């Protein structure tokens, strides 16, 4: 609820303060007096874009502030806490500064905040109905919200949304799993190809080193043969090459030395040397035998090519999964286990799809139940609103609320909700906001709010809407501008009566030029245009040349008692004659619920 609205230097309003009570507050005044600036102030507090042209002439900046009671709005208090501007004593202070040059500044509870914070607060606190404002009910989302509020289907909607949210969560998991499945499939294909490649080569531990040694011997066969032949010739005197000359070998010389020592008369003196020479003779014979096996045999080029090809295949494996053949074989063993795990993931995908199908079936049942409640409420709401329109000088106009079921589920069910309005008999039914004047739209909104109020008061269903702000009339403060356009006589009285009824459950502020409407208000503010003469600025001008300057400003004041009687009389006849004053008193006395 708006407790106080303070304005400084906004348009013609130099300074004004309003303290509307809970109930109905009427704002009256002559055309052009500046009533629109009061609405502009509220719009600025609701986060609307600022315009420097609205700053009063001669002022550096405009400033507006609203104080709101949030005792019944814990949701908004929590939002303010999250925005870093906590409320004190259930009160919210919103202010806006609009400089002549530069950007505007938004403040909540003394803390600078983004303009979006004011917009969020404004949507929760204030609803303006008028020709200059976009009708809130023109959007599909607002129409659905309004119908649900009247249907009191909060528990059904909550149950459906839980099921729908579960579907969305599984959809996210399925999407991630499908994407993961693509990656898993690629990984599995890679593992299969890698394992097949290793198995095709079939490496053996240490095989690569053996082959490289063998290749080295083959590539150096001539040099090896020459070295072995020379060594054998020196050791045993028998050359490998049959064309080479034989000579005395080391083995012959050792054997000769041993024989001479044994034939000596002093043989016993040389027994140790003889034993060592015989040992050397045996060692040399063993070396000769070993070297004989090292003589390279003739190797064909094809055999060397096969060895090189095998070494190339083994090197390719170690380059990919090495560094050694031991590592390649270990990687292959691990890859086989990983492949078994990857091949099991499609089963998880099938399980999630089955869960999703079950949730969709459940959500469709809940959506059908929600749709049935909406259709029932739409029918009743249509009938009652059209009855109200007849009493608001809109006889012949017609509202039709259509609830059409859709195939696809959405966040709010499976319904498409449309508010269609026919302004006069024979006209086409068009969406609300496109088929009526500003005054008609305001009165239509008033009729909707009145019916919603009655449904709220008479609610007896065990499935009452729980824990939602929309239990109350949206915004808590309803502002009607030009709601009385084209209305007069008895219809104006009925309009005032209905606004007063609405104000029993919400704070209602109405800008009106009809006394029959203003008389129903619990409080009344008058906006008057005043003119003040200022002395000339220049002292050098002659008295004849000096022209007084005029300052035009707007004054806002609350009227009570006889002052209010005089204002109602002015609205009735433009005069304050005794007859008009008596008529004003009679009207005020009769304007009571």
PDB file of C-alpha atoms in Angstrom, residues 201-429:
ATOM      1  CA  UNK A 201      50.320 -56.459 -35.012  1.00  0.00           C
ATOM      2  CA  UNK A 202      50.410 -58.874 -32.017  1.00  0.00           C
ATOM      3  CA  UNK A 203      53.568 -57.521 -30.401  1.00  0.00           C
ATOM      4  CA  UNK A 204      55.688 -59.710 -28.083  1.00  0.00           C
ATOM      5  CA  UNK A 205      57.565 -58.391 -25.111  1.00  0.00           C
ATOM      6  CA  UNK A 206      61.153 -57.424 -26.051  1.00  0.00           C
ATOM      7  CA  UNK A 207      60.536 -58.211 -29.710  1.00  0.00           C
ATOM      8  CA  UNK A 208      61.430 -54.762 -30.945  1.00  0.00           C
ATOM      9  CA  UNK A 209      64.888 -54.811 -29.389  1.00  0.00           C
ATOM     10  CA  UNK A 210      65.650 -58.274 -30.773  1.00  0.00           C
ATOM     11  CA  UNK A 211      64.638 -57.259 -34.262  1.00  0.00           C
ATOM     12  CA  UNK A 212      66.703 -54.089 -34.150  1.00  0.00           C
ATOM     13  CA  UNK A 213      69.770 -56.081 -33.092  1.00  0.00           C
ATOM     14  CA  UNK A 214      69.176 -58.590 -35.880  1.00  0.00           C
ATOM     15  CA  UNK A 215      68.787 -55.788 -38.407  1.00  0.00           C
ATOM     16  CA  UNK A 216      72.012 -54.230 -37.195  1.00  0.00           C
ATOM     17  CA  UNK A 217      73.885 -57.490 -37.751  1.00  0.00           C
ATOM     18  CA  UNK A 218      72.463 -57.937 -41.210  1.00  0.00           C
ATOM     19  CA  UNK A 219      73.216 -54.365 -42.258  1.00  0.00           C
ATOM     20  CA  UNK A 220      76.850 -54.793 -41.018  1.00  0.00           C
ATOM     21  CA  UNK A 221      77.310 -58.397 -42.233  1.00  0.00           C
ATOM     22  CA  UNK A 222      80.458 -57.768 -44.374  1.00  0.00           C
ATOM     23  CA  UNK A 223      82.289 -55.957 -41.634  1.00  0.00           C
ATOM     24  CA  UNK A 224      81.284 -58.605 -39.094  1.00  0.00           C
ATOM     25  CA  UNK A 225      82.412 -61.438 -41.411  1.00  0.00           C
ATOM     26  CA  UNK A 226      85.817 -59.814 -41.939  1.00  0.00           C
ATOM     27  CA  UNK A 227      86.341 -59.262 -38.211  1.00  0.00           C
ATOM     28  CA  UNK A 228      85.325 -62.828 -37.304  1.00  0.00           C
ATOM     29  CA  UNK A 229      87.494 -64.342 -40.067  1.00  0.00           C
ATOM     30  CA  UNK A 230      90.559 -62.420 -38.974  1.00  0.00           C
ATOM     31  CA  UNK A 231      90.047 -63.397 -35.386  1.00  0.00           C
ATOM     32  CA  UNK A 232      89.627 -67.082 -36.267  1.00  0.00           C
ATOM     33  CA  UNK A 233      92.712 -67.031 -38.468  1.00  0.00           C
ATOM     34  CA  UNK A 234      94.742 -65.517 -35.655  1.00  0.00           C
ATOM     35  CA  UNK A 235      93.399 -67.969 -33.108  1.00  0.00           C
ATOM     36  CA  UNK A 236      93.421 -71.269 -34.997  1.00  0.00           C
ATOM     37  CA  UNK A 237      95.247 -70.465 -38.249  1.00  0.00           C
ATOM     38  CA  UNK A 238      92.386 -71.607 -40.529  1.00  0.00           C
ATOM     39  CA  UNK A 239      90.951 -68.691 -42.587  1.00  0.00           C
ATOM     40  CA  UNK A 240      87.340 -68.616 -43.509  1.00  0.00           C
ATOM     41  CA  UNK A 241      88.226 -67.448 -46.954  1.00  0.00           C
ATOM     42  CA  UNK A 242      89.732 -70.514 -48.746  1.00  0.00           C
ATOM     43  CA  UNK A 243      91.938 -68.256 -50.876  1.00  0.00           C
ATOM     44  CA  UNK A 244      93.718 -66.800 -47.857  1.00  0.00           C
ATOM     45  CA  UNK A 245      97.089 -68.190 -46.707  1.00  0.00           C
ATOM     46  CA  UNK A 246      97.221 -70.136 -43.517  1.00  0.00           C
ATOM     47  CA  UNK A 247      99.765 -69.342 -40.787  1.00  0.00           C
ATOM     48  CA  UNK A 248     100.728 -70.221 -37.293  1.00  0.00           C
ATOM     49  CA  UNK A 249      97.873 -69.542 -34.921  1.00  0.00           C
ATOM     50  CA  UNK A 250      97.797 -68.418 -31.329  1.00  0.00           C
ATOM     51  CA  UNK A 251      96.416 -71.803 -30.382  1.00  0.00           C
ATOM     52  CA  UNK A 252      99.386 -73.556 -32.043  1.00  0.00           C
ATOM     53  CA  UNK A 253     101.885 -71.302 -30.294  1.00  0.00           C
ATOM     54  CA  UNK A 254     100.283 -71.872 -26.877  1.00  0.00           C
ATOM     55  CA  UNK A 255     100.216 -75.635 -27.477  1.00  0.00           C
ATOM     56  CA  UNK A 256     103.914 -75.514 -28.581  1.00  0.00           C
ATOM     57  CA  UNK A 257     104.893 -73.569 -25.473  1.00  0.00           C
ATOM     58  CA  UNK A 258     103.096 -76.041 -23.217  1.00  0.00           C
ATOM     59  CA  UNK A 259     104.796 -79.025 -24.956  1.00  0.00           C
ATOM     60  CA  UNK A 260     108.290 -77.621 -24.534  1.00  0.00           C
ATOM     61  CA  UNK A 261     107.757 -76.971 -20.848  1.00  0.00           C
ATOM     62  CA  UNK A 262     106.464 -80.494 -20.357  1.00  0.00           C
ATOM     63  CA  UNK A 263     109.548 -81.990 -22.104  1.00  0.00           C
ATOM     64  CA  UNK A 264     111.937 -80.116 -19.885  1.00  0.00           C
ATOM     65  CA  UNK A 265     113.925 -81.990 -17.243  1.00  0.00           C
ATOM     66  CA  UNK A 266     112.716 -79.415 -14.777  1.00  0.00           C
ATOM     67  CA  UNK A 267     109.084 -80.041 -15.657  1.00  0.00           C
ATOM     68  CA  UNK A 268     107.899 -79.847 -12.076  1.00  0.00           C
ATOM     69  CA  UNK A 269     109.190 -76.330 -11.818  1.00  0.00           C
ATOM     70  CA  UNK A 270     106.826 -75.265 -14.602  1.00  0.00           C
ATOM     71  CA  UNK A 271     103.691 -77.132 -13.515  1.00  0.00           C
ATOM     72  CA  UNK A 272     101.764 -73.927 -12.731  1.00  0.00           C
ATOM     73  CA  UNK A 273     102.678 -72.332 -16.074  1.00  0.00           C
ATOM     74  CA  UNK A 274     101.822 -75.564 -17.899  1.00  0.00           C
ATOM     75  CA  UNK A 275      98.400 -75.655 -16.182  1.00  0.00           C
ATOM     76  CA  UNK A 276      97.661 -72.058 -17.101  1.00  0.00           C
ATOM     77  CA  UNK A 277      98.724 -72.638 -20.760  1.00  0.00           C
ATOM     78  CA  UNK A 278      96.413 -75.647 -20.983  1.00  0.00           C
ATOM     79  CA  UNK A 279      93.571 -73.526 -19.528  1.00  0.00           C
ATOM     80  CA  UNK A 280      94.287 -70.793 -22.097  1.00  0.00           C
ATOM     81  CA  UNK A 281      94.284 -73.429 -24.850  1.00  0.00           C
ATOM     82  CA  UNK A 282      90.799 -74.584 -23.769  1.00  0.00           C
ATOM     83  CA  UNK A 283      89.498 -70.955 -23.577  1.00  0.00           C
ATOM     84  CA  UNK A 284      90.793 -70.166 -27.058  1.00  0.00           C
ATOM     85  CA  UNK A 285      89.119 -73.259 -28.484  1.00  0.00           C
ATOM     86  CA  UNK A 286      85.800 -72.164 -26.867  1.00  0.00           C
ATOM     87  CA  UNK A 287      86.170 -68.671 -28.344  1.00  0.00           C
ATOM     88  CA  UNK A 288      86.903 -70.161 -31.756  1.00  0.00           C
ATOM     89  CA  UNK A 289      83.757 -72.273 -31.518  1.00  0.00           C
ATOM     90  CA  UNK A 290      81.658 -69.242 -30.518  1.00  0.00           C
ATOM     91  CA  UNK A 291      83.036 -67.012 -33.253  1.00  0.00           C
ATOM     92  CA  UNK A 292      82.367 -69.686 -35.827  1.00  0.00           C
ATOM     93  CA  UNK A 293      78.635 -69.309 -35.090  1.00  0.00           C
ATOM     94  CA  UNK A 294      78.859 -65.516 -35.497  1.00  0.00           C
ATOM     95  CA  UNK A 295      79.856 -65.653 -39.128  1.00  0.00           C
ATOM     96  CA  UNK A 296      76.875 -64.043 -41.018  1.00  0.00           C
ATOM     97  CA  UNK A 297      75.022 -66.248 -43.420  1.00  0.00           C
ATOM     98  CA  UNK A 298      73.786 -64.975 -46.723  1.00  0.00           C
ATOM     99  CA  UNK A 299      70.574 -62.835 -46.127  1.00  0.00           C
ATOM    100  CA  UNK A 300      68.122 -62.025 -48.915  1.00  0.00           C
ATOM    101  CA  UNK A 301      66.860 -58.428 -49.391  1.00  0.00           C
ATOM    102  CA  UNK A 302      63.294 -59.635 -48.772  1.00  0.00           C
ATOM    103  CA  UNK A 303      64.207 -60.880 -45.328  1.00  0.00           C
ATOM    104  CA  UNK A 304      65.674 -57.499 -44.406  1.00  0.00           C
ATOM    105  CA  UNK A 305      62.541 -55.753 -45.747  1.00  0.00           C
ATOM    106  CA  UNK A 306      60.345 -57.994 -43.569  1.00  0.00           C
ATOM    107  CA  UNK A 307      62.393 -57.136 -40.508  1.00  0.00           C
ATOM    108  CA  UNK A 308      62.188 -53.391 -41.255  1.00  0.00           C
ATOM    109  CA  UNK A 309      58.421 -53.614 -41.828  1.00  0.00           C
ATOM    110  CA  UNK A 310      57.914 -55.423 -38.534  1.00  0.00           C
ATOM    111  CA  UNK A 311      60.037 -52.878 -36.685  1.00  0.00           C
ATOM    112  CA  UNK A 312      57.974 -50.064 -38.303  1.00  0.00           C
ATOM    113  CA  UNK A 313      54.709 -51.605 -37.088  1.00  0.00           C
ATOM    114  CA  UNK A 314      56.062 -52.002 -33.570  1.00  0.00           C
ATOM    115  CA  UNK A 315      57.380 -48.419 -33.544  1.00  0.00           C
ATOM    116  CA  UNK A 316      53.931 -47.165 -34.634  1.00  0.00           C
ATOM    117  CA  UNK A 317      52.349 -48.912 -31.634  1.00  0.00           C
ATOM    118  CA  UNK A 318      54.861 -47.515 -29.153  1.00  0.00           C
ATOM    119  CA  UNK A 319      54.491 -44.029 -30.615  1.00  0.00           C
ATOM    120  CA  UNK A 320      50.705 -44.161 -30.063  1.00  0.00           C
ATOM    121  CA  UNK A 321      50.413 -46.056 -26.807  1.00  0.00           C
ATOM    122  CA  UNK A 322      54.044 -46.463 -25.594  1.00  0.00           C
ATOM    123  CA  UNK A 323      56.711 -45.560 -24.863  1.00  0.00           C
ATOM    124  CA  UNK A 324      57.513 -49.292 -24.825  1.00  0.00           C
ATOM    125  CA  UNK A 325      55.819 -52.509 -25.914  1.00  0.00           C
ATOM    126  CA  UNK A 326      55.132 -53.253 -22.251  1.00  0.00           C
ATOM    127  CA  UNK A 327      53.111 -50.006 -22.088  1.00  0.00           C
ATOM    128  CA  UNK A 328      51.271 -50.851 -25.309  1.00  0.00           C
ATOM    129  CA  UNK A 329      50.154 -54.214 -23.966  1.00  0.00           C
ATOM    130  CA  UNK A 330      49.087 -52.637 -20.620  1.00  0.00           C
ATOM    131  CA  UNK A 331      47.079 -49.929 -22.454  1.00  0.00           C
ATOM    132  CA  UNK A 332      45.314 -52.569 -24.536  1.00  0.00           C
ATOM    133  CA  UNK A 333      44.270 -54.482 -21.416  1.00  0.00           C
ATOM    134  CA  UNK A 334      42.820 -51.327 -19.781  1.00  0.00           C
ATOM    135  CA  UNK A 335      41.075 -50.279 -23.019  1.00  0.00           C
ATOM    136  CA  UNK A 336      39.217 -53.588 -23.119  1.00  0.00           C
ATOM    137  CA  UNK A 337      37.755 -52.934 -19.652  1.00  0.00           C
ATOM    138  CA  UNK A 338      36.826 -49.313 -20.560  1.00  0.00           C
ATOM    139  CA  UNK A 339      35.065 -50.505 -23.700  1.00  0.00           C
ATOM    140  CA  UNK A 340      32.838 -52.813 -21.686  1.00  0.00           C
ATOM    141  CA  UNK A 341      31.720 -49.865 -19.491  1.00  0.00           C
ATOM    142  CA  UNK A 342      31.032 -47.588 -22.468  1.00  0.00           C
ATOM    143  CA  UNK A 343      28.881 -50.160 -24.213  1.00  0.00           C
ATOM    144  CA  UNK A 344      26.524 -50.206 -21.165  1.00  0.00           C
ATOM    145  CA  UNK A 345      25.470 -46.468 -21.404  1.00  0.00           C
ATOM    146  CA  UNK A 346      22.578 -46.957 -23.929  1.00  0.00           C
ATOM    147  CA  UNK A 347      20.700 -48.825 -21.203  1.00  0.00           C
ATOM    148  CA  UNK A 348      20.721 -45.662 -19.041  1.00  0.00           C
ATOM    149  CA  UNK A 349      19.379 -43.677 -21.978  1.00  0.00           C
ATOM    150  CA  UNK A 350      16.446 -46.069 -22.390  1.00  0.00           C
ATOM    151  CA  UNK A 351      15.663 -45.859 -18.663  1.00  0.00           C
ATOM    152  CA  UNK A 352      15.468 -42.055 -18.775  1.00  0.00           C
ATOM    153  CA  UNK A 353      13.183 -42.165 -21.802  1.00  0.00           C
ATOM    154  CA  UNK A 354      10.831 -44.488 -19.970  1.00  0.00           C
ATOM    155  CA  UNK A 355      10.820 -42.156 -16.948  1.00  0.00           C
ATOM    156  CA  UNK A 356      10.056 -39.189 -19.203  1.00  0.00           C
ATOM    157  CA  UNK A 357       7.116 -40.992 -20.803  1.00  0.00           C
ATOM    158  CA  UNK A 358       5.632 -41.700 -17.360  1.00  0.00           C
ATOM    159  CA  UNK A 359       6.072 -38.039 -16.287  1.00  0.00           C
ATOM    160  CA  UNK A 360       4.470 -36.759 -19.490  1.00  0.00           C
ATOM    161  CA  UNK A 361       1.432 -38.971 -18.890  1.00  0.00           C
ATOM    162  CA  UNK A 362       1.153 -37.647 -15.338  1.00  0.00           C
ATOM    163  CA  UNK A 363       1.567 -34.011 -16.454  1.00  0.00           C
ATOM    164  CA  UNK A 364      -1.078 -34.426 -19.160  1.00  0.00           C
ATOM    165  CA  UNK A 365      -3.594 -35.584 -16.562  1.00  0.00           C
ATOM    166  CA  UNK A 366      -2.760 -32.632 -14.310  1.00  0.00           C
ATOM    167  CA  UNK A 367      -2.950 -30.243 -17.278  1.00  0.00           C
ATOM    168  CA  UNK A 368      -6.385 -31.600 -18.200  1.00  0.00           C
ATOM    169  CA  UNK A 369      -7.604 -31.046 -14.622  1.00  0.00           C
ATOM    170  CA  UNK A 370      -6.182 -27.503 -14.675  1.00  0.00           C
ATOM    171  CA  UNK A 371      -7.780 -26.820 -18.041  1.00  0.00           C
ATOM    172  CA  UNK A 372     -11.200 -27.968 -16.836  1.00  0.00           C
ATOM    173  CA  UNK A 373     -11.002 -25.574 -13.871  1.00  0.00           C
ATOM    174  CA  UNK A 374      -9.977 -22.712 -16.145  1.00  0.00           C
ATOM    175  CA  UNK A 375     -12.817 -23.376 -18.584  1.00  0.00           C
ATOM    176  CA  UNK A 376     -15.346 -23.435 -15.754  1.00  0.00           C
ATOM    177  CA  UNK A 377     -13.997 -20.185 -14.308  1.00  0.00           C
ATOM    178  CA  UNK A 378     -13.775 -18.502 -17.734  1.00  0.00           C
ATOM    179  CA  UNK A 379     -17.470 -19.172 -18.304  1.00  0.00           C
ATOM    180  CA  UNK A 380     -18.490 -17.797 -14.920  1.00  0.00           C
ATOM    181  CA  UNK A 381     -16.140 -14.823 -15.198  1.00  0.00           C
ATOM    182  CA  UNK A 382     -17.455 -13.942 -18.651  1.00  0.00           C
ATOM    183  CA  UNK A 383     -21.060 -13.918 -17.451  1.00  0.00           C
ATOM    184  CA  UNK A 384     -20.402 -11.813 -14.348  1.00  0.00           C
ATOM    185  CA  UNK A 385     -18.107  -9.284 -16.060  1.00  0.00           C
ATOM    186  CA  UNK A 386     -20.670  -8.690 -18.810  1.00  0.00           C
ATOM    187  CA  UNK A 387     -23.271  -8.013 -16.138  1.00  0.00           C
ATOM    188  CA  UNK A 388     -20.976  -5.401 -14.613  1.00  0.00           C
ATOM    189  CA  UNK A 389     -20.357  -3.791 -18.017  1.00  0.00           C
ATOM    190  CA  UNK A 390     -24.071  -3.093 -18.381  1.00  0.00           C
ATOM    191  CA  UNK A 391     -23.927  -0.984 -15.207  1.00  0.00           C
ATOM    192  CA  UNK A 392     -20.789   0.885 -16.335  1.00  0.00           C
ATOM    193  CA  UNK A 393     -22.304   2.619 -19.376  1.00  0.00           C
ATOM    194  CA  UNK A 394     -21.077  -0.168 -21.664  1.00  0.00           C
ATOM    195  CA  UNK A 395     -24.344  -1.874 -22.536  1.00  0.00           C
ATOM    196  CA  UNK A 396     -23.968  -3.940 -25.673  1.00  0.00           C
ATOM    197  CA  UNK A 397     -20.253  -4.513 -25.197  1.00  0.00           C
ATOM    198  CA  UNK A 398     -19.158  -8.045 -24.545  1.00  0.00           C
ATOM    199  CA  UNK A 399     -16.134  -9.872 -23.119  1.00  0.00           C
ATOM    200  CA  UNK A 400     -15.386 -13.443 -24.145  1.00  0.00           C
ATOM    201  CA  UNK A 401     -12.683 -15.466 -22.364  1.00  0.00           C
ATOM    202  CA  UNK A 402     -11.528 -18.408 -24.457  1.00  0.00           C
ATOM    203  CA  UNK A 403      -9.505 -21.353 -23.136  1.00  0.00           C
ATOM    204  CA  UNK A 404      -8.099 -23.470 -25.961  1.00  0.00           C
ATOM    205  CA  UNK A 405      -6.183 -26.652 -25.235  1.00  0.00           C
ATOM    206  CA  UNK A 406      -2.871 -27.102 -27.031  1.00  0.00           C
ATOM    207  CA  UNK A 407      -1.066 -30.344 -27.839  1.00  0.00           C
ATOM    208  CA  UNK A 408       2.234 -29.295 -26.333  1.00  0.00           C
ATOM    209  CA  UNK A 409       2.728 -28.828 -22.618  1.00  0.00           C
ATOM    210  CA  UNK A 410       4.121 -25.522 -21.386  1.00  0.00           C
ATOM    211  CA  UNK A 411       5.248 -24.033 -18.062  1.00  0.00           C
ATOM    212  CA  UNK A 412       1.656 -23.055 -17.203  1.00  0.00           C
ATOM    213  CA  UNK A 413      -0.243 -25.994 -18.646  1.00  0.00           C
ATOM    214  CA  UNK A 414      -1.542 -26.826 -22.103  1.00  0.00           C
ATOM    215  CA  UNK A 415      -3.966 -23.903 -22.550  1.00  0.00           C
ATOM    216  CA  UNK A 416      -3.973 -20.830 -24.732  1.00  0.00           C
ATOM    217  CA  UNK A 417      -6.023 -18.154 -22.980  1.00  0.00           C
ATOM    218  CA  UNK A 418      -7.477 -15.194 -24.878  1.00  0.00           C
ATOM    219  CA  UNK A 419      -9.516 -12.238 -23.618  1.00  0.00           C
ATOM    220  CA  UNK A 420     -11.597 -10.994 -26.573  1.00  0.00           C
ATOM    221  CA  UNK A 421     -13.667  -7.812 -26.411  1.00  0.00           C
ATOM    222  CA  UNK A 422     -16.591  -6.658 -28.562  1.00  0.00           C
ATOM    223  CA  UNK A 423     -17.131  -2.910 -27.979  1.00  0.00           C
ATOM    224  CA  UNK A 424     -20.629  -2.731 -29.526  1.00  0.00           C
ATOM    225  CA  UNK A 425     -23.157  -5.091 -31.137  1.00  0.00           C
ATOM    226  CA  UNK A 426     -22.081  -6.215 -34.604  1.00  0.00           C
ATOM    227  CA  UNK A 427     -18.401  -5.385 -34.062  1.00  0.00           C
ATOM    228  CA  UNK A 428     -15.721  -8.032 -34.402  1.00  0.00           C
ATOM    229  CA  UNK A 429     -14.313  -9.617 -31.279  1.00  0.00           C
TER     230      UNK A 429
END
